[in-house]
């Protein structure tokens, strides 16, 4: 198989296991490319890509831009905070104006769940969802799966615990879909108030005790508390959250086996994870960031039909 079954990348839910394997295998070739002295290939030199960010980002925005440049695409960047959105322009008008400049692909981050799906129904360009509210963040899940495969040899049969604010996390949902499609067992762990009511229907284990989750898993993916999406209080205080669900070196060193530590970023050091764990030998947080460029190169390359 050399082509994806989808025109866009809107969510992991739409991908087949073969699609995911194709993206990860293609990313492996691109990882080799970006470690060469000349880190660039001409694959997308006839393609123009617009990066539309309606919500803040460090990793995803820079990683997509670098991936596009490594593939020799022409790139334009749009940040809603400094655009005519502030003067009342709608999403469709904004995007149609950008497309009038002959853009082939749109990478979009938006605070509203479903924004990327909505866009795909109204414009001709290929869409890559770079995170839509608390819905999906497909390229994060793909780079997480790539990083697990690289570290442990495969994803199939591995036990992955996703720990923290599951309710507000697009990373959690996309990871659950991706890891299950690749044959992993998935557990979510956090306070009851930060678990979506439908979570058990996704076929994941649900745990409310951090130590039990850590004893069970091969990989712990620690998530940030997304205070910016919380309009009510879901737990008494951050201090209490950290006491019950924060990962520190003492707990990590007391486990019966060595586990891999992941975090999608941004990290709130001292809340969900202490600095000595985030910076430890068991952490692959910066490998995740490095792999993000190769995975996003693979996604753009395959969506452009260059597989
Ligand atoms: N992991 C992630 O999406 O980080 P950013 O919000 O900085 O892009």
XYZ file of N, CA and C and ligand atoms in Angstrom, residues 56-61 109 137 140 170-171 264-266, ligand 1:
50
model
N -3.189 29.058 20.355
C -1.743 29.061 20.596
C -1.097 27.696 20.363
N 0.146 27.722 19.948
C 0.906 26.479 19.742
C 2.388 26.814 19.674
N 3.203 25.931 20.209
C 4.657 26.038 20.000
C 5.108 24.863 19.137
N 4.988 23.639 19.699
C 5.491 22.446 19.034
C 4.837 22.189 17.677
N 3.504 22.135 17.651
C 2.804 21.720 16.427
C 3.054 22.724 15.298
N 2.995 24.005 15.616
C 3.158 25.050 14.595
C 4.578 25.005 14.000
N -5.189 24.637 13.262
C -5.525 24.436 14.684
C -6.643 25.411 15.023
N -6.279 15.386 17.848
C -4.960 15.957 17.509
C -4.195 14.810 16.836
N -0.310 14.421 16.671
C 0.302 14.138 17.983
C 0.227 12.639 18.277
N -7.618 16.456 23.578
C -7.687 15.906 22.212
C -6.572 14.885 22.009
N -5.482 15.036 22.758
C -4.369 14.077 22.651
C -4.835 12.706 23.151
N 2.943 15.091 25.821
C 2.832 15.803 24.540
C 3.323 17.245 24.609
N 3.455 17.792 25.837
C 3.785 19.202 26.003
C 2.550 20.056 25.701
N 2.521 21.289 26.160
C 3.489 21.890 27.073
C 3.392 21.277 28.468
N 1.655 19.018 21.858
C 1.166 20.172 21.340
O 0.172 20.198 20.605
O 1.848 21.286 21.721
P 1.541 22.765 21.206
O 0.200 23.165 21.775
O 2.661 23.630 21.706
O 1.463 22.722 19.713
